[in-house]
Short mmCIF file of C-alpha atoms in Angstrom, two decimals:
data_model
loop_
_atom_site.label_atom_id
_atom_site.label_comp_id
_atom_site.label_asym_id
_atom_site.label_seq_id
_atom_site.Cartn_x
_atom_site.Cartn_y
_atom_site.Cartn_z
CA UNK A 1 -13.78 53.25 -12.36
CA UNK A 2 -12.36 54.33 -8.96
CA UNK A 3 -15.48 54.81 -7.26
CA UNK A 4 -16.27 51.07 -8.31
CA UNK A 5 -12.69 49.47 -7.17
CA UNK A 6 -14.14 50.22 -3.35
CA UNK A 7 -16.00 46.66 -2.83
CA UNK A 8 -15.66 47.42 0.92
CA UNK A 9 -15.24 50.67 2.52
CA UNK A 10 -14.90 48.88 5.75
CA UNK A 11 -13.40 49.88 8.87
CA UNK A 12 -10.89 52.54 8.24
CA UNK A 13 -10.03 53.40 11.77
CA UNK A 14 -6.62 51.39 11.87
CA UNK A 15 -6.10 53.00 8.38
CA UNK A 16 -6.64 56.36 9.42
CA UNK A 17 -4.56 55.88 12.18
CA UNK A 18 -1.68 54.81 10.26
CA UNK A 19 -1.98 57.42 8.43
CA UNK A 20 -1.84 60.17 11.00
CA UNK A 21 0.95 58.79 12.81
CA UNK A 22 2.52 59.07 9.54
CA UNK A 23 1.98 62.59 8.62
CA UNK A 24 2.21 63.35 12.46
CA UNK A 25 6.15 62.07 12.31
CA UNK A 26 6.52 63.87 9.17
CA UNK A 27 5.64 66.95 10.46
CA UNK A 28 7.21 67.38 13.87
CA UNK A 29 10.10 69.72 13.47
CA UNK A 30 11.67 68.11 17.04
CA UNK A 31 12.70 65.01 15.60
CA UNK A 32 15.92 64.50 13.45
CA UNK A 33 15.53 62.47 10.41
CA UNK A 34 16.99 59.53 12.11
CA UNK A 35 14.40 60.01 14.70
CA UNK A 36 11.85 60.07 11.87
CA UNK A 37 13.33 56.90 10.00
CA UNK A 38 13.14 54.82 13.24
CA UNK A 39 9.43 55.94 12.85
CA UNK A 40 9.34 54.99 9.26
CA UNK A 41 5.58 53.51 8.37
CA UNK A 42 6.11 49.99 7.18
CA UNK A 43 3.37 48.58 4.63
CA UNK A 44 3.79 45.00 3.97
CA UNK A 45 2.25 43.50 0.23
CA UNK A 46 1.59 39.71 0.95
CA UNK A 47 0.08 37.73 -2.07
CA UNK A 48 1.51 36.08 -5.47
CA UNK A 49 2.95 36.59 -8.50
CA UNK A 50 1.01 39.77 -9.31
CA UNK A 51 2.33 41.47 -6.09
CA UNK A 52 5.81 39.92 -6.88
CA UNK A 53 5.41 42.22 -10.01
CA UNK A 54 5.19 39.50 -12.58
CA UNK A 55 4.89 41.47 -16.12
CA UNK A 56 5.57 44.32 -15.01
CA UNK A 57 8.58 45.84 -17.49
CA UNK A 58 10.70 46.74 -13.97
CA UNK A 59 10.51 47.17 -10.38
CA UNK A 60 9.59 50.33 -10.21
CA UNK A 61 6.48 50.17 -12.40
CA UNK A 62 5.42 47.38 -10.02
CA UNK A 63 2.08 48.49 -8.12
CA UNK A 64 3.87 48.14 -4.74
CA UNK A 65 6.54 50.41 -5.43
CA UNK A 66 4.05 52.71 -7.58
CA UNK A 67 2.13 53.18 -4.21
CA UNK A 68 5.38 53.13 -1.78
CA UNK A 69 6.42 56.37 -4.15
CA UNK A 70 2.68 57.85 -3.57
CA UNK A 71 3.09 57.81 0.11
CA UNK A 72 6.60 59.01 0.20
CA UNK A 73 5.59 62.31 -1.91
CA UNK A 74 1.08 62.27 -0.81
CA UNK A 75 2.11 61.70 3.19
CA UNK A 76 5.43 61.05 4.23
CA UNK A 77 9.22 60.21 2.98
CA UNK A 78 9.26 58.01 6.11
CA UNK A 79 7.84 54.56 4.80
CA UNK A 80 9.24 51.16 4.18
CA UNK A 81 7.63 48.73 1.99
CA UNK A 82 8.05 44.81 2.22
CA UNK A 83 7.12 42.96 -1.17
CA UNK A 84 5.86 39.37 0.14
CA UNK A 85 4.75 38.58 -3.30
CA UNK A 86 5.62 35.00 -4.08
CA UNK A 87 4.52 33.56 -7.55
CA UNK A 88 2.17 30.18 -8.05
CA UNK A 89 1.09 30.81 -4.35
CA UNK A 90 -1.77 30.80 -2.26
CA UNK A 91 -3.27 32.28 0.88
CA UNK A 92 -3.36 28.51 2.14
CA UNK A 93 0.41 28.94 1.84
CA UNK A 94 0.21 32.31 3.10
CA UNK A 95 -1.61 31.67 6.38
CA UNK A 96 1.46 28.87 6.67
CA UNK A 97 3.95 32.09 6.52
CA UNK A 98 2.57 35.36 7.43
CA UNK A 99 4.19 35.31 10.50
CA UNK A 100 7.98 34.84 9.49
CA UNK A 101 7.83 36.71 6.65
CA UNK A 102 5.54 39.68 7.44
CA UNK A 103 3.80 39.90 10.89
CA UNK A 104 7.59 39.54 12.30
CA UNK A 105 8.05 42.90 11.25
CA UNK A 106 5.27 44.23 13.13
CA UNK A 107 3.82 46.20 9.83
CA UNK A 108 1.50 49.11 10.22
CA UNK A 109 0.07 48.27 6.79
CA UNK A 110 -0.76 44.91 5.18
CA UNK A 111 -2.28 44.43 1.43
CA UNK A 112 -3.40 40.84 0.80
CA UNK A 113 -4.06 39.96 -2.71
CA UNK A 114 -4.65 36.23 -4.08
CA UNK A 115 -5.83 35.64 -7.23
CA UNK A 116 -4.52 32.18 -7.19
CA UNK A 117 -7.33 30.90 -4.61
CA UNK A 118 -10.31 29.29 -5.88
CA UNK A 119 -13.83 30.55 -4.70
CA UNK A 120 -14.58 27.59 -2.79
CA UNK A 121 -14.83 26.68 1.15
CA UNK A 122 -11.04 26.13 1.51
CA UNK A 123 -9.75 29.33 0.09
CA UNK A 124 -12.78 30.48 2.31
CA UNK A 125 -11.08 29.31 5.18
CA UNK A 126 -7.51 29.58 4.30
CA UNK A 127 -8.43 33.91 3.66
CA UNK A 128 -10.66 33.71 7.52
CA UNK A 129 -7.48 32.18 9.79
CA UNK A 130 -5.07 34.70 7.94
CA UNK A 131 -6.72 38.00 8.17
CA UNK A 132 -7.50 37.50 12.07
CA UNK A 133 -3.95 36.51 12.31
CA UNK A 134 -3.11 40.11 10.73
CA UNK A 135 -5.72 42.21 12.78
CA UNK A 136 -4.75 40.27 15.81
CA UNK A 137 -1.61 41.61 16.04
CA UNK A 138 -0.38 43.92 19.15
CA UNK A 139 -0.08 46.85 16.87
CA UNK A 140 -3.25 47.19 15.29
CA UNK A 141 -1.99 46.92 11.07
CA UNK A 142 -4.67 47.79 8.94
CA UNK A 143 -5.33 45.11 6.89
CA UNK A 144 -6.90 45.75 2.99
CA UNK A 145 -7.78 43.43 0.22
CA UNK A 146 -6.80 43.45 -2.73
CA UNK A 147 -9.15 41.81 -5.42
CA UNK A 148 -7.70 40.52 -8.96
CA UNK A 149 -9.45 39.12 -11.83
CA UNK A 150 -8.59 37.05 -15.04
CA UNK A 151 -9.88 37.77 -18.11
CA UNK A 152 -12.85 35.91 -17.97
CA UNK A 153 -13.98 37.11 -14.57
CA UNK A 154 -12.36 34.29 -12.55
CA UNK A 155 -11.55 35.26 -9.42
CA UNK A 156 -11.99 33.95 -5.68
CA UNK A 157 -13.31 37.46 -5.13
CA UNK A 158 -16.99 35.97 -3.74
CA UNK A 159 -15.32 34.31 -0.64
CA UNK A 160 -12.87 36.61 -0.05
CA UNK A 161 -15.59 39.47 0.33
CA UNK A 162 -17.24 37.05 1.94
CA UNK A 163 -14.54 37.19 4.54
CA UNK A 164 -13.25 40.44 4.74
CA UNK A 165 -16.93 41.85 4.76
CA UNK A 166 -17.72 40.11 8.19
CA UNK A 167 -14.52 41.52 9.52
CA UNK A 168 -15.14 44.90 8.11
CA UNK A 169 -11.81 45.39 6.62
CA UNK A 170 -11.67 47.19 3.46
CA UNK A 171 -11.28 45.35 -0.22
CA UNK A 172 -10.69 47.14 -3.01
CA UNK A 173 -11.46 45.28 -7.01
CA UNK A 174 -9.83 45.49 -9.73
CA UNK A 175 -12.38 42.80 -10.68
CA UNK A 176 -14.91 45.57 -10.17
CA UNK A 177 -13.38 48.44 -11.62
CA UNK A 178 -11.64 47.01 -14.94
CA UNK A 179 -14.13 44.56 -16.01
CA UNK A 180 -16.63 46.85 -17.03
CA UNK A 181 -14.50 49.07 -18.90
CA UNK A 182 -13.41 45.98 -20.74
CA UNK A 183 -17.11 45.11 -21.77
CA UNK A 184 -17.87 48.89 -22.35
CA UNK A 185 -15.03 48.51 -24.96
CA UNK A 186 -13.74 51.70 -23.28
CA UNK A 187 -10.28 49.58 -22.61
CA UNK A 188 -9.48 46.55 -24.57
CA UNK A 189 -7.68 43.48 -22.08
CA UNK A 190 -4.55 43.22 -24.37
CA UNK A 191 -3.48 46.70 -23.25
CA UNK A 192 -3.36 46.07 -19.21
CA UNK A 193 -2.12 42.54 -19.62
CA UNK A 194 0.10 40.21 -21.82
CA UNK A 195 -1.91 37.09 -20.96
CA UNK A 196 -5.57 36.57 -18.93
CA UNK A 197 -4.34 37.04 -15.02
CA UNK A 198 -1.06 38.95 -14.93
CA UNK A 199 -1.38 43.32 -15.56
CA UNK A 200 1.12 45.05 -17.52
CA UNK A 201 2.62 48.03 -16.81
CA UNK A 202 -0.57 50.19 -17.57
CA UNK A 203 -2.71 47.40 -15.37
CA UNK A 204 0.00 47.51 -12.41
CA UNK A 205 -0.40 51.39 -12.65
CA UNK A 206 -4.33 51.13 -12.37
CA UNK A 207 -3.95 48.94 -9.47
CA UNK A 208 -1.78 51.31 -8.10
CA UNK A 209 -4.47 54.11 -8.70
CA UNK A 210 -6.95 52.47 -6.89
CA UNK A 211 -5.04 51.93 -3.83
CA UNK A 212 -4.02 55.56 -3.49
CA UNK A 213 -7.43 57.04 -4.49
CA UNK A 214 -8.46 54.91 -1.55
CA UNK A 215 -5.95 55.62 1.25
CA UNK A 216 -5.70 59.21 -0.08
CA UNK A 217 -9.38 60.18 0.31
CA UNK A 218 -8.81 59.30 4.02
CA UNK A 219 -5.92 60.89 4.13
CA UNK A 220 -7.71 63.80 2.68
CA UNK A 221 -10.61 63.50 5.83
CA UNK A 222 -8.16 63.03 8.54
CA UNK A 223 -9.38 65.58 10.44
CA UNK A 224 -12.99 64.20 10.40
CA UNK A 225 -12.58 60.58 10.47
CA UNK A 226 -12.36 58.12 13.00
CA UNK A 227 -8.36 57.73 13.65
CA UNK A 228 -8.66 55.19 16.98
CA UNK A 229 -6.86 52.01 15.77
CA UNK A 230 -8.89 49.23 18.19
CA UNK A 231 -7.71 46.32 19.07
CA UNK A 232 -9.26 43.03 17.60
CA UNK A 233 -11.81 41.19 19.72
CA UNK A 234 -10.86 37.76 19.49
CA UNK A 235 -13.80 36.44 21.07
CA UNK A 236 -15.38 37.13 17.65
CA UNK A 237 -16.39 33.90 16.25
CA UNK A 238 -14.73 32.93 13.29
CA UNK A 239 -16.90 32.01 10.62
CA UNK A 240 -15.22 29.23 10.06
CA UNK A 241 -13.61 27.62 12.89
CA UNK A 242 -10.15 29.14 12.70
CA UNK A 243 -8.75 26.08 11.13
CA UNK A 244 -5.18 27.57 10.32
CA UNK A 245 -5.13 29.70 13.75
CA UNK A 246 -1.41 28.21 14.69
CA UNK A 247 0.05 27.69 11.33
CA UNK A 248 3.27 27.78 10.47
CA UNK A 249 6.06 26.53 7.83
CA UNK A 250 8.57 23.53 9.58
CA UNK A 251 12.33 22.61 8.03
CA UNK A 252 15.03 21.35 8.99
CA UNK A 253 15.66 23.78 12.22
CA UNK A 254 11.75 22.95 13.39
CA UNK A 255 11.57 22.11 17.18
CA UNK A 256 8.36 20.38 16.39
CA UNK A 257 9.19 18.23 13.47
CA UNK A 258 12.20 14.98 14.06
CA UNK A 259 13.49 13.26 11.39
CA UNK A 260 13.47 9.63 12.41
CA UNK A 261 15.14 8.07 9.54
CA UNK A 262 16.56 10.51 6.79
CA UNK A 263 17.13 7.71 4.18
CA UNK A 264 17.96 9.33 0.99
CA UNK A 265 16.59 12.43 1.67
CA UNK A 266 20.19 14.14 2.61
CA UNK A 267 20.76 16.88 0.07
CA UNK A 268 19.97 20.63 -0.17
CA UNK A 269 16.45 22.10 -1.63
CA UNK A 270 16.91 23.89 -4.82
CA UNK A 271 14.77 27.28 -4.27
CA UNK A 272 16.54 30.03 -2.72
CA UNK A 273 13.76 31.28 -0.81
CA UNK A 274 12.94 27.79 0.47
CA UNK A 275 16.66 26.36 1.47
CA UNK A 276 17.00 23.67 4.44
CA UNK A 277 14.12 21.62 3.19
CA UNK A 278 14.65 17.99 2.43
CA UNK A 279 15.69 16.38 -1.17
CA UNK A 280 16.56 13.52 -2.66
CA UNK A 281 17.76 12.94 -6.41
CA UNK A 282 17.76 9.13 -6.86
CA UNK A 283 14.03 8.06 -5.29
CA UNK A 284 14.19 6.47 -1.26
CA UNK A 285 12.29 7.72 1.53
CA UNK A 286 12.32 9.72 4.58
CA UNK A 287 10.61 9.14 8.28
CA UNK A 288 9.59 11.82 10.13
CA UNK A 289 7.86 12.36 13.76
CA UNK A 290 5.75 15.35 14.21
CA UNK A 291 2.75 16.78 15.79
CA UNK A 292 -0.24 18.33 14.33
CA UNK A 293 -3.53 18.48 13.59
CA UNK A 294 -3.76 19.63 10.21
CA UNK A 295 -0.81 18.63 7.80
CA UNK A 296 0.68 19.82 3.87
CA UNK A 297 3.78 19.91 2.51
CA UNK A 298 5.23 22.19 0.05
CA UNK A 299 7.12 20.74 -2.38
CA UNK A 300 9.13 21.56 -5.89
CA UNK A 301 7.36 21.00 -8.96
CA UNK A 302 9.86 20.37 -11.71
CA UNK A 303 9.84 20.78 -15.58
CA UNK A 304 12.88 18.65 -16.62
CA UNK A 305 11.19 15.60 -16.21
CA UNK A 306 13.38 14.34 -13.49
CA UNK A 307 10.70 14.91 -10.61
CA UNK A 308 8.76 12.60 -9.31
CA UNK A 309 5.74 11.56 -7.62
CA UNK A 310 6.01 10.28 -3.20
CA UNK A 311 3.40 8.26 -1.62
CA UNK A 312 2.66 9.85 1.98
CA UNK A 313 2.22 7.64 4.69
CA UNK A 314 0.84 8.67 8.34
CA UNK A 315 1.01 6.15 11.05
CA UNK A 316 1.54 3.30 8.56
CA UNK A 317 -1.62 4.25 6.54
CA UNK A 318 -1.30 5.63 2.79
CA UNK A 319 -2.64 9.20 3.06
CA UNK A 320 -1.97 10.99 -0.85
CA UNK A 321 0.05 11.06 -3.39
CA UNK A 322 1.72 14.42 -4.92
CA UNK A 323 3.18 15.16 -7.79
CA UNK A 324 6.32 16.90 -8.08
CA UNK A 325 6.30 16.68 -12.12
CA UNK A 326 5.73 19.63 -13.91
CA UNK A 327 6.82 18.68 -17.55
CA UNK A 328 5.94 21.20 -20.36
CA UNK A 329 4.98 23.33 -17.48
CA UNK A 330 5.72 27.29 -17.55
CA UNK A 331 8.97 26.86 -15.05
CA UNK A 332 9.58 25.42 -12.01
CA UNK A 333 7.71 26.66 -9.07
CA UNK A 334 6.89 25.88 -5.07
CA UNK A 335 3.72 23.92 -5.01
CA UNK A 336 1.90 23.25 -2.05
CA UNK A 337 -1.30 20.06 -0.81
CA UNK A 338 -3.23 19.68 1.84
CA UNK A 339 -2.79 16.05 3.15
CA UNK A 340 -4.65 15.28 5.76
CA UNK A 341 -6.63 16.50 8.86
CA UNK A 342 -7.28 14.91 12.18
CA UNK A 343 -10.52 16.21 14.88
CA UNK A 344 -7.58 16.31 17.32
CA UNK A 345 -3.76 17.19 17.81
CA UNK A 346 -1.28 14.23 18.11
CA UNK A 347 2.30 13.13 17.33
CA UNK A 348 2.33 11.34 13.93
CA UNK A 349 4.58 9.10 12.00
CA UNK A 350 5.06 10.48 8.55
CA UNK A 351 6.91 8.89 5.84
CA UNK A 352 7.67 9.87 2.34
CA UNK A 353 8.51 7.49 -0.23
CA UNK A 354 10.08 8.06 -3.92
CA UNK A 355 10.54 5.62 -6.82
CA UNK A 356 14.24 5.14 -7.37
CA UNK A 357 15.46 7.30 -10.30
CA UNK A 358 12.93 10.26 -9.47
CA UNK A 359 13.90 13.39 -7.39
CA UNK A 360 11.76 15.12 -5.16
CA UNK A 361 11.87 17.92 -2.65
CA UNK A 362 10.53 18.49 0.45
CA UNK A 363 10.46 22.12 0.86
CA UNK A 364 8.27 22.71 4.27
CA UNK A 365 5.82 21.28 6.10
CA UNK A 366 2.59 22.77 6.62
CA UNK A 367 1.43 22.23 9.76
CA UNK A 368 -1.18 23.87 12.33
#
């Protein structure tokens, strides 16, 4: 089951090196342990609910913590880890905030797992612009993926590979590895998950397996393997145009986005993670001036009813309508739409309308 998990061996160079800076700190009797702790290996997890360590029975039988507690005793004591897990996300979302919430840290070590993308062109695109924004980075991270399934065999696993194969990076299945034991009957799905996407304790210790079977056979060979962490070429061609190369998350304290007329959009977003959005409880609309090329919004989806749906108009023309209701819904959750892209750049006129009585919130905008 291990040997399957490796999809992609890849490119372990940046890996290797990670990990011999690691043990290299670890081992150097000249440095005091604050020395050492300013040298502290940070590994970042970036992905949804699964890495947020949804049915998992605590924190630390999460898989990120499982494999933060590997490292500490396998290579060194010396490691931070940075759970970027959000639930009901996205890498579409992700590519929006990689670099606030992860590449601001300058991480040596970045998992990327999304079982919430579809395998279709978008998610295709969504997964290209946010791994080169990851190897990209001045410091060389190694970047791995991680590949889910549910219990069907649903997964966005084919474009992902697709993806991380023509950057070399390594991917590692749990599609790969648990699916046949399922089918072999050698493991029945009701005993590594409570439902058909989200692993239990036994399934978050699998995952957990995998990574460290993976990281520790190089660890193992790190006196024979290639440990030269190489900077990205970006004059490799993207295979598919980069779309999401500049984007970011906008709120209230965006330089780039002006509200023109705040209307009845005064009050405070609900989510703690997503404060200084824009919200109204009692319908109206809001006018905003911004530039982009490619625009979403992420928004609240509700399950009390109360939410709404706004009518999104660019430059006086009616571009979508979203749907912040979410009755008989799980719980309330961020959501996130693509709205519209232009061939070019420009300032824009966006306004977002409400029927009176409905609330809606304007979380972020999406824009690159």
């Amino acid at each position: 089951m291990l040997t399957r998990s490796v999809l992609n061996e890849g490119d372990t160079s940046r890996l290797a090196s990670k990990i011999k800076e690691a043990l290299d700190v670890a081992n150097d009797d000249s440095l005091e342990v604050a020395q050492k702790t300013e040298k502290a290996t940070k590994v970042a997890f970036l992905g949804d609910s699964i890495t947020a360590g949804s049915a998992a029975s605590s924190s630390q039988n999460q898989y990120t913590k499982q494999f933060i507690s590997w490292w500490e005793e396998n290579i060194s004591y010396f490691v931070v880890g940075t759970n970027a897990g959000i639930g009901a996300t996205d890498s579409y979302l992700a590519v929006h905030r990689v670099d606030s919430e992860v590449l601001a840290d300058n991480p040596d070590i970045i998992f990327i797992e999304f079982i919430n993308d579809s395998d279709n062109d978008f998610y295709k695109t969504t997964m290209d612009s946010l791994i080169r924004k990851c190897l990209a980075q001045p410091n060389n991270p190694a970047v791995i993926l991680v590949e889910m399934t549910m219990e069907d065999g649903t997964c966005p696993q084919n474009v992902h590979s697709e993806i991380g194969e023509y950057y070399n990076v390594p991917i590692i299945s749990y599609h790969d590895a648990v699916l046949p034991e399922v089918e072999a009957g050698n493991i029945k799905w009701t005993d590594i998950s409570p439902d058909n996407i989200h692993p239990n304790d036994d399934g978050h210790k699998m995952l957990a397996q995998m990574l460290e079977n993976f990281v520790g056979g190089i660890k193992d060979n790190i006196d024979s393997v290639d440990t030269e962490a190489k900077a990205f070429d970006t004059s490799i061609e993207s295979p598919t145009g980069d779309k999401y190369a500049d984007a970011a998350l906008e709120d209230k304290n965006s330089k780039i986005v002006t509200v023109k007329d705040a209307g009845d959009f005064t009050e405070q977003t609900s989510p703690w993670n997503f404060q200084d959005g824009w919200a109204a409880s009692n319908g109206g609309s809001v006018t905003f001036e911004m530039e982009f090329k490619n625009l979403g919004m992420l928004y609240y989806k509700t399950v009390d009813g109360k939410s709404g749906s706004a009518t999104v108009t660019i430059d006086g023309v009616e571009c979508a309508e979203i749907n912040a209701d979410f009755t008989g819904g799980w719980g309330d959750y961020a959501c996130n739409n693509e709205i519209v892209s232009f061939d070019e750049k420009g300032k824009h006129e966006v306004t977002v309308t409400v029927p009176e009585g409905k609330k809606f919130e304007i979380l972020r905008w999406m824009i690159s």
